[in-house]
XYZ file of C-alpha atoms in Angstrom:
654
model
C -49.278 91.599 173.341
C -47.751 93.627 176.190
C -47.127 90.510 178.212
C -45.445 92.504 180.999
C -48.965 93.394 182.196
C -49.635 89.836 183.408
C -46.957 89.626 186.148
C -47.336 93.326 186.928
C -51.001 92.879 187.990
C -50.344 90.597 191.009
C -47.271 92.692 191.868
C -49.476 95.782 192.030
C -51.987 93.895 194.214
C -49.195 92.809 196.561
C -47.791 96.341 196.823
C -51.187 97.957 197.557
C -52.336 95.399 200.104
C -48.885 95.027 201.659
C -48.360 98.764 202.171
C -51.900 100.004 202.784
C -54.037 96.931 203.432
C -53.854 97.170 207.208
C -56.105 100.245 207.007
C -58.452 98.720 204.415
C -61.696 96.896 205.158
C -61.647 93.229 204.174
C -63.883 93.864 201.196
C -61.312 96.201 199.676
C -58.450 93.796 200.413
C -60.473 91.077 198.683
C -61.199 93.280 195.686
C -57.522 94.159 195.207
C -56.206 90.610 195.719
C -58.805 88.873 193.570
C -59.087 91.688 191.085
C -55.373 91.632 190.299
C -55.125 87.834 189.934
C -58.455 87.550 188.154
C -57.391 90.234 185.698
C -54.085 88.393 185.150
C -55.977 85.186 184.362
C -58.344 86.967 182.012
C -55.441 88.644 180.238
C -53.692 85.239 179.975
C -56.809 83.837 178.264
C -56.732 86.729 175.800
C -53.042 86.092 175.186
C -53.798 82.428 174.527
C -56.386 83.445 171.924
C -53.884 85.786 170.278
C -51.177 83.127 170.388
C -53.351 80.622 168.546
C -53.401 82.987 165.578
C -49.642 83.556 165.360
C -47.825 82.178 162.294
C -45.322 79.397 163.024
C -42.338 81.605 162.196
C -43.407 84.079 164.924
C -43.273 81.476 167.674
C -41.681 81.877 170.171
C -43.030 85.371 170.628
C -40.326 87.387 172.368
C -40.819 90.838 173.838
C -37.643 92.732 174.765
C -38.024 95.751 177.026
C -34.591 96.865 178.184
C -30.992 95.816 178.698
C -30.515 94.693 182.252
C -26.806 93.846 182.453
C -24.017 94.554 179.995
C -20.368 93.595 180.343
C -18.421 93.480 177.108
C -20.230 91.098 174.757
C -22.328 89.634 177.589
C -25.759 91.172 177.951
C -28.941 90.206 179.806
C -32.328 91.617 178.894
C -35.579 92.231 180.599
C -37.834 90.317 178.276
C -40.615 87.778 177.958
C -40.486 84.480 176.070
C -43.854 83.041 175.051
C -44.053 79.664 173.396
C -46.302 76.651 173.812
C -44.564 75.567 177.057
C -44.687 78.948 178.793
C -48.294 79.433 177.657
C -49.348 76.207 179.393
C -47.550 77.267 182.562
C -49.047 80.754 182.325
C -52.626 79.424 182.183
C -52.035 76.908 184.985
C -50.436 79.452 187.323
C -53.013 82.186 186.794
C -56.079 79.896 186.570
C -55.458 77.595 189.525
C -53.854 80.465 191.465
C -57.002 82.559 191.052
C -59.251 79.714 192.326
C -57.029 79.348 195.392
C -57.375 83.088 196.023
C -61.174 82.746 195.879
C -61.110 79.752 198.259
C -58.937 81.729 200.672
C -61.745 84.260 201.181
C -63.620 81.688 203.231
C -60.755 79.733 204.724
C -58.857 82.758 206.054
C -61.893 84.914 206.853
C -61.251 84.938 210.608
C -57.459 85.049 210.583
C -55.299 87.899 211.789
C -52.952 89.408 209.223
C -55.591 88.992 206.528
C -54.178 91.724 204.282
C -50.643 90.358 204.788
C -51.715 86.880 203.677
C -53.127 88.142 200.365
C -50.099 90.358 199.820
C -47.907 87.278 200.164
C -50.126 85.240 197.814
C -49.926 87.966 195.191
C -46.161 88.366 195.432
C -45.871 84.585 195.064
C -47.894 84.790 191.840
C -45.701 87.620 190.544
C -42.449 85.715 191.042
C -43.860 82.476 189.571
C -45.052 84.345 186.483
C -41.643 85.974 186.208
C -40.051 82.520 186.347
C -42.149 80.989 183.565
C -42.238 84.037 181.261
C -38.551 85.021 181.495
C -36.635 85.034 178.206
C -33.323 84.192 179.857
C -31.973 82.105 182.724
C -30.945 85.039 184.887
C -34.453 86.475 184.920
C -35.769 82.966 185.544
C -33.410 82.817 188.512
C -34.918 86.017 189.900
C -38.354 84.384 189.826
C -36.787 81.175 191.136
C -35.401 82.936 194.218
C -38.536 85.034 194.554
C -40.846 82.052 194.945
C -38.399 80.750 197.554
C -38.757 83.986 199.490
C -42.530 84.027 199.104
C -42.773 80.401 200.243
C -40.806 81.313 203.368
C -43.327 84.051 204.134
C -46.362 81.895 203.443
C -45.216 78.708 205.176
C -44.279 80.739 208.219
C -47.429 82.895 208.028
C -48.320 81.973 211.634
C -44.882 83.162 212.729
C -45.693 83.057 216.445
C -46.023 79.276 216.095
C -42.507 77.813 216.380
C -43.145 74.829 214.126
C -44.420 77.134 211.369
C -41.456 79.488 211.705
C -39.031 76.560 211.652
C -40.745 75.064 208.604
C -40.398 78.330 206.715
C -36.692 78.502 207.527
C -36.211 74.851 206.576
C -37.831 75.429 203.173
C -35.743 78.523 202.554
C -32.409 76.978 203.557
C -32.974 73.645 201.776
C -33.809 75.455 198.563
C -30.618 77.483 198.842
C -28.637 74.247 198.761
C -30.163 73.324 195.430
C -29.967 76.894 194.138
C -26.183 76.798 194.611
C -25.996 74.126 191.913
C -28.304 76.048 189.583
C -26.203 79.179 190.002
C -22.960 77.303 189.143
C -24.735 75.985 186.031
C -25.479 79.553 184.977
C -21.811 80.495 185.475
C -20.802 77.602 183.207
C -23.288 78.743 180.580
C -21.811 82.238 180.652
C -18.235 80.919 180.462
C -18.784 78.483 177.565
C -21.551 80.170 175.582
C -21.390 83.821 176.636
C -25.155 84.214 176.912
C -28.144 83.279 179.040
C -30.769 84.349 176.453
C -32.835 81.336 175.420
C -33.021 82.111 171.694
C -29.262 82.696 171.379
C -28.308 79.858 173.709
C -30.295 77.166 171.899
C -28.590 78.002 168.607
C -25.162 77.655 170.205
C -26.037 74.470 172.090
C -27.407 72.851 168.907
C -23.878 72.862 167.476
C -22.648 70.563 170.214
C -22.723 66.796 169.653
C -24.423 64.379 172.032
C -22.014 63.550 174.860
C -22.206 59.783 174.534
C -18.638 59.131 175.685
C -16.947 60.968 178.513
C -19.149 63.502 180.283
C -18.575 67.022 179.037
C -19.657 70.541 179.859
C -23.307 69.949 178.937
C -23.465 66.976 181.293
C -21.990 69.086 184.092
C -24.509 71.881 183.386
C -27.365 69.391 183.289
C -26.424 67.748 186.586
C -26.060 71.142 188.283
C -29.451 72.172 186.953
C -30.854 68.913 188.281
C -29.421 69.818 191.673
C -31.411 73.029 191.600
C -34.519 71.206 190.440
C -34.332 68.648 193.269
C -34.508 71.507 195.770
C -37.348 73.426 194.193
C -39.365 70.340 193.161
C -38.658 68.382 196.371
C -36.854 65.367 194.945
C -34.338 63.098 196.647
C -32.245 64.211 198.508
C -33.679 67.710 198.983
C -37.340 66.771 199.443
C -37.324 67.147 203.242
C -38.712 70.699 203.321
C -41.999 69.929 201.605
C -43.754 67.823 204.284
C -42.919 70.465 206.892
C -44.421 73.109 204.627
C -47.833 71.807 205.752
C -47.445 74.159 208.746
C -48.701 76.973 206.544
C -52.411 77.625 205.849
C -53.995 74.909 203.669
C -54.586 77.216 200.652
C -50.858 77.947 200.764
C -50.204 74.202 200.595
C -52.436 74.014 197.556
C -50.704 76.945 195.869
C -47.157 75.667 196.560
C -47.918 72.007 195.839
C -50.220 72.269 192.869
C -49.724 75.197 190.583
C -46.531 77.018 191.395
C -43.324 76.481 193.281
C -42.795 72.733 193.184
C -43.441 72.586 189.447
C -40.665 75.093 188.799
C -37.999 72.387 188.746
C -39.963 70.325 186.208
C -40.459 73.429 184.073
C -36.749 74.250 184.227
C -35.737 70.746 183.105
C -38.278 70.826 180.264
C -37.227 74.330 179.235
C -33.604 73.168 179.177
C -34.357 70.209 176.881
C -31.705 71.207 174.267
C -29.054 70.839 176.967
C -30.370 67.591 178.438
C -30.860 66.023 174.995
C -27.107 66.315 174.458
C -26.286 65.066 177.950
C -27.814 61.581 178.193
C -26.098 60.829 181.511
C -27.685 63.913 183.079
C -31.011 62.953 181.548
C -30.773 59.444 182.986
C -29.992 60.992 186.389
C -33.259 62.933 186.084
C -35.197 59.714 185.368
C -33.573 57.706 188.154
C -34.023 60.382 190.799
C -37.634 60.918 189.761
C -38.429 57.198 189.846
C -36.788 56.635 193.227
C -38.560 59.670 194.657
C -41.913 58.441 193.348
C -41.772 55.108 195.166
C -39.906 56.387 198.232
C -42.450 59.133 198.998
C -45.357 56.832 198.209
C -44.155 54.353 200.815
C -44.109 57.068 203.486
C -47.532 58.330 202.464
C -49.039 54.855 203.041
C -48.715 55.115 206.838
C -49.147 58.817 207.659
C -52.145 59.815 209.790
C -52.156 63.596 209.185
C -54.322 64.209 206.114
C -52.101 67.015 204.860
C -48.948 64.972 205.361
C -50.397 62.203 203.174
C -51.029 64.751 200.431
C -47.571 66.259 200.910
C -45.849 62.922 200.260
C -48.265 62.375 197.415
C -47.022 65.612 195.834
C -43.393 64.506 196.171
C -44.286 61.175 194.552
C -46.221 62.762 191.663
C -43.368 65.156 191.002
C -41.201 62.071 190.756
C -43.420 60.867 187.919
C -42.908 64.179 186.123
C -39.158 63.847 186.475
C -39.401 60.270 185.237
C -41.167 61.491 182.108
C -38.654 64.263 181.456
C -35.791 61.860 182.192
C -36.775 59.544 179.323
C -37.053 62.600 177.040
C -40.859 62.501 177.141
C -41.021 66.151 178.122
C -44.551 66.660 176.812
C -45.773 63.752 178.994
C -44.078 65.318 182.021
C -45.678 68.698 181.357
C -49.016 66.981 180.676
C -48.895 65.406 184.119
C -47.813 68.749 185.592
C -51.005 70.305 184.201
C -53.390 67.566 185.347
C -51.605 67.422 188.727
C -52.296 71.127 189.180
C -56.002 70.374 188.897
C -56.360 67.294 191.066
C -53.729 68.187 193.681
C -55.218 71.651 194.203
C -58.593 69.931 194.548
C -57.194 67.434 197.089
C -55.589 70.103 199.243
C -58.563 72.436 199.136
C -60.870 69.517 199.927
C -58.627 68.649 202.872
C -58.831 72.282 203.924
C -62.607 72.069 203.752
C -62.517 69.018 206.032
C -60.161 70.731 208.476
C -62.363 73.822 208.392
C -65.485 71.701 209.066
C -63.812 69.879 211.969
C -62.487 72.935 213.753
C -58.834 72.383 212.820
C -58.617 68.603 213.137
C -56.078 67.040 210.714
C -55.676 63.542 212.144
C -57.608 61.007 210.040
C -57.946 58.734 213.075
C -60.417 61.291 214.461
C -62.507 61.559 211.301
C -64.781 59.027 209.627
C -68.344 59.136 208.302
C -67.893 62.656 206.972
C -69.672 62.085 203.647
C -73.027 62.785 205.278
C -71.769 65.977 206.931
C -69.735 67.406 204.023
C -71.476 66.141 200.840
C -69.934 68.688 198.433
C -66.475 68.102 199.804
C -67.004 64.344 199.663
C -67.913 64.206 195.980
C -65.184 66.619 194.969
C -62.541 64.708 196.881
C -63.875 61.457 195.467
C -63.242 62.701 191.955
C -59.761 63.859 192.949
C -58.995 60.484 194.616
C -60.028 58.464 191.582
C -58.140 60.886 189.370
C -54.782 60.698 191.135
C -55.149 56.907 191.332
C -55.217 56.761 187.555
C -58.710 55.462 186.750
C -60.093 56.246 183.268
C -61.431 58.501 181.915
C -60.201 60.971 184.507
C -57.374 63.407 183.808
C -54.419 61.731 185.525
C -55.097 58.408 183.846
C -53.978 59.828 180.506
C -50.997 61.797 181.805
C -49.623 59.104 184.150
C -50.229 56.376 181.590
C -48.344 58.386 178.977
C -45.327 58.687 181.293
C -45.294 54.965 182.064
C -45.731 54.038 178.419
C -42.936 56.364 177.293
C -40.671 54.977 179.985
C -41.224 51.416 178.747
C -40.848 52.441 175.105
C -37.532 54.129 175.857
C -36.116 50.813 177.038
C -36.037 51.673 180.750
C -38.070 48.630 181.829
C -36.859 48.639 185.447
C -37.939 52.259 185.863
C -41.310 51.362 184.322
C -41.803 48.530 186.812
C -40.976 50.771 189.757
C -43.387 53.359 188.365
C -46.204 50.796 188.150
C -45.567 49.689 191.735
C -45.623 53.338 192.838
C -48.944 53.733 191.007
C -50.444 50.875 193.033
C -49.100 52.426 196.235
C -50.574 55.787 195.216
C -53.997 54.257 194.841
C -53.628 52.505 198.184
C -52.736 55.518 200.274
C -55.284 57.762 198.576
C -58.170 55.295 199.090
C -56.901 54.722 202.604
C -57.360 58.454 203.148
C -60.763 58.298 201.469
C -62.105 55.434 203.591
C -60.678 56.761 206.854
C -62.142 60.203 206.268
C -65.550 59.632 204.737
C -66.666 56.129 205.684
C -67.505 54.266 208.873
C -68.582 56.098 212.011
C -67.493 59.580 212.997
C -64.588 59.166 215.422
C -64.197 62.793 216.421
C -65.466 64.668 219.469
C -69.281 64.262 219.672
C -71.635 67.185 219.561
C -71.977 68.897 222.900
C -68.629 67.763 224.274
C -65.182 69.274 224.284
C -65.542 70.141 220.618
C -67.211 73.397 221.588
C -65.138 76.543 221.448
C -63.311 78.516 218.762
C -61.714 76.460 216.022
C -58.409 76.923 214.215
C -59.873 79.624 212.032
C -61.455 81.679 214.761
C -64.960 80.391 214.125
C -67.193 78.901 216.777
C -67.133 75.116 216.503
C -70.558 73.757 217.410
C -69.401 70.210 217.995
C -70.404 68.411 214.776
C -68.732 68.627 211.334
C -70.194 71.093 208.900
C -69.867 71.853 205.190
C -67.778 74.840 204.112
C -69.327 78.069 202.806
C -70.016 78.330 199.064
C -67.037 80.634 198.495
C -64.910 77.579 199.324
C -67.152 75.019 197.633
C -67.314 76.704 194.201
C -63.520 76.441 193.582
C -63.764 72.774 194.585
C -66.472 72.123 191.993
C -64.546 73.893 189.229
C -61.383 71.989 190.031
C -63.369 68.747 190.123
C -64.592 69.407 186.613
C -61.026 70.119 185.437
C -59.797 66.979 187.203
C -62.425 64.970 185.320
C -62.047 66.340 181.788
C -58.642 68.066 181.908
C -56.820 65.053 180.490
C -59.014 64.687 177.453
C -56.792 67.107 175.515
C -54.098 64.444 175.586
C -55.949 61.261 174.701
C -53.511 59.184 172.621
C -54.308 57.895 169.167
C -54.310 54.328 170.423
C -57.397 55.223 172.504
C -59.189 57.065 169.734
C -57.824 60.532 170.474
C -55.449 62.785 168.600
C -52.790 63.506 171.270
C -53.503 67.216 170.883
C -51.430 68.209 173.911
C -48.341 66.391 172.640
C -48.738 67.916 169.184
C -49.203 71.354 170.718
C -45.911 71.108 172.612
C -44.035 69.366 169.801
C -42.369 72.553 168.443
C -40.759 73.159 171.846
C -39.354 69.619 172.019
C -38.884 68.957 168.335
C -35.215 68.063 168.762
C -35.920 65.411 171.391
C -36.060 61.679 170.997
C -39.450 61.258 172.623
C -41.223 60.132 169.452
C -42.284 56.491 169.480
C -43.053 54.624 166.236
C -46.768 54.802 165.553
C -47.121 51.071 164.888
C -45.535 50.149 168.211
C -47.603 52.784 169.943
C -50.945 51.595 168.623
C -50.244 47.884 169.049
C -49.094 47.795 172.671
C -50.146 50.908 174.547
C -53.638 49.599 175.362
C -52.060 46.580 177.058
C -49.812 48.810 179.161
C -52.766 51.046 180.006
C -54.592 47.984 181.274
C -51.583 47.136 183.460
C -51.536 50.615 185.016
C -55.314 50.508 185.653
C -54.852 47.053 187.171
C -52.232 48.444 189.540
C -54.650 51.189 190.601
C -57.367 48.591 191.140
C -55.060 46.509 193.348
C -54.340 49.601 195.434
C -58.072 50.341 195.739
C -58.909 46.772 196.767
C -56.134 46.710 199.357
C -57.369 49.930 200.930
C -60.995 48.734 200.804
C -60.174 45.483 202.530
C -57.999 47.014 205.264
C -59.844 50.265 205.990
C -63.444 49.414 205.159
C -63.994 45.639 205.345
C -61.520 44.574 208.072
C -60.664 47.721 210.002
C -59.069 45.648 212.757
C -56.268 44.398 210.506
C -54.160 47.547 209.985
C -53.297 47.736 213.690
C -52.393 44.057 213.796
C -50.238 44.329 210.669
C -48.490 47.390 212.058
C -47.777 45.503 215.298
C -46.358 42.553 213.377
C -44.202 44.822 211.200
C -42.748 46.254 214.411
C -39.626 48.280 213.876
C -39.986 48.525 210.118
C -43.461 50.080 210.445
C -42.144 52.607 212.964
C -39.228 53.370 210.642
C -41.578 54.198 207.742
C -43.921 56.098 210.078
C -40.907 58.153 211.164
C -40.172 58.880 207.474
C -37.120 56.612 207.531
C -35.646 59.115 210.011
C -34.060 61.046 207.170
C -34.528 64.317 209.040
C -32.703 62.868 212.026
C -29.931 61.588 209.729
C -29.502 65.018 208.131
C -29.491 66.545 211.580
C -26.735 64.231 212.771
C -24.616 64.421 209.603
C -25.011 68.060 208.587
C -26.843 70.264 211.066
C -25.294 69.282 214.398
C -21.677 69.310 213.105
C -22.352 72.703 211.525
C -23.764 74.039 214.780
C -20.810 72.593 216.685
C -18.377 74.084 214.216
C -20.012 77.488 214.366
C -20.292 77.543 218.164
C -17.045 75.837 219.193
C -14.614 76.868 216.467
C -15.960 80.072 214.987
C -17.728 81.611 217.990
C -15.760 80.354 220.988
C -12.424 79.899 219.200
C -12.204 82.667 216.605
C -14.903 85.204 217.430
C -14.683 85.031 221.219
C -11.204 83.623 221.717
C -9.285 85.594 219.077
C -11.227 88.619 217.886
C -12.993 89.512 221.130
C -9.862 88.940 223.204
C -7.745 91.004 220.822
C -10.203 93.878 220.936
C -10.782 93.519 224.676
C -7.019 93.221 225.292
C -6.306 96.373 223.289
C -9.032 98.191 225.217
C -7.658 96.919 228.554
C -4.116 97.970 227.595
C -5.310 101.430 226.632
C -7.220 101.647 229.881
C -4.169 100.682 231.954
C -1.907 103.120 230.085
C -4.362 105.975 230.478
C -4.745 105.096 234.153
C -0.960 105.251 234.626
C -0.794 108.572 232.745
C -3.662 109.887 234.840
C -1.726 109.325 238.048
C 1.123 111.415 236.628
C -1.214 114.419 236.589
C -0.833 115.223 240.296
C -1.463 118.986 240.100
C 1.819 119.670 241.950
C 3.778 122.461 240.206
C 7.104 121.274 241.604
C 6.421 117.804 240.250
C 5.655 119.231 236.814
C 8.881 121.312 236.926
C 10.852 118.198 237.822
C 9.396 116.314 234.846
C 10.229 119.259 232.605
C 13.805 119.227 233.871
C 14.074 115.479 233.306
C 12.720 115.881 229.791
C 15.078 118.751 229.043
C 18.035 116.767 230.325
C 17.053 113.855 228.133
C 16.818 116.094 225.029
C 20.235 117.673 225.763
C 21.819 114.272 226.348
C 20.419 113.035 223.036
C 21.731 116.089 221.159
C 25.207 115.726 222.760
C 25.242 112.031 221.868
C 24.320 112.821 218.280
C 27.051 115.507 218.159
C 29.731 113.112 219.449
C 28.854 110.649 216.728
């Protein structure tokens, strides 16, 4: 199939635009950026058609190109591993990524560094495709680190803006903390199994028993992998970089949050299912961290006023659901939600970008309102996305989120299920809060003809009243809205009259897992649990309707009554301040006081400076001996000769 062509296409686009794009007209930059990603998506569709015709014994389809590293019996290849899981990721990354590229044509049309932006987008696509198509963990790690680098470049795209530059650094450094754990896990795999190749590794791991007693090597590897996943997929405790990543352009937020980087941790856990299946304690840690993250982030999202910050905490919460699914060994449900999330979260972010674009850069929902009559296309697309993420049938996320909650209950983790249901109600509340504040009531922004005049955040002239985005931005919204509506129909469970095609499609990848639930139990109770999850979404909707549409005076009064607790949640529980006090400030103090002032300046600099000063004083003393007086020189020669003679006599006497 020559699968190497797919990641090579965006890499070529990045290289051409990055090196030569400054001299190109925008039309040529567009053609290269969109042509490379569009061709990658088209080739991925062709690969999917070819894959559907492969015999079972030829799946996974592995292409080996060259030996990368070789040390004794340990070798690492350049190769591609295509199975049902990597095919899903391939289509999501290239498809949603391409739509975000198209949207960017309108959103970034008036920005400086236009060619640089598309070069960064393309390099991001290359590394993400490398990550999901790699046939071994080391090549995955290259893509893993690459998306971290690309995210730093994209989040800090407006590098003259301090908050954007700081956010890029924060994302990069926080991810390195998690990556340390992932790297140690790879070292343990090499030590105990001697390989990082998936096909060889799974055969060796399958010989290990389930570690039901004392934690063993597989538990250690699983926990270290989870550490890496919490960084990349923004889970507790390493989630803090993701809200700050909103400093980048909105299409970047959509790309990072929906289709690429943050899903890498979920993909890695699902890909490593043979390890986690034999390490139940590590698997439970995945479920617990995911569940806690889901409700924790949802609580913060309920009070945020920046539209992108609400969606950022929504992403963290939805990723928590994916981890919850994987943690109860329902890997297919987790990946199912990953796919539907790519559709509706990309739609939410791009719709938010359309609002920000139409308001001249305004992101505060308190200065919006009544926008449905100004931005009708954006309104209807965001409406579909809002109902989808809230879990209303028959939209996509209803089926994927419901499957995760049902599998959690069926696995016996009833407390986790209850927390997940509460988080679902909170999700509906903060999303409909956003919906009502943005599109209903009266417009609360600057009126036409007032201070709203002038250039907006994208370099366009803002004529005072909100306006709909150009069609190059609207068309991707419409396509994503369609996917958000029907994208979950491939996973309708049998209890609801479907055939669970998505689960059956992924079954060969997870065939050794314990995610199967008895059909009788499934059919007899799932409808009841689906009704509970829909009821939770309805409660969230009614709460938002009452507070932000019917009685708009109440939220302020409730916030005032809540007092310090409300301010604590509004300040994101002050976790950033806590990390600053516990980790950052001591590290800065250590580096400045001990290492710089004490060791670098006090020891090294003084040693070097002291040696230089001593040499200077010695040379100065020697310089004064050079008087130019011949009699003085003769005297010194006589003294030296006398000293030599005295030494020789002394040696002779001895």
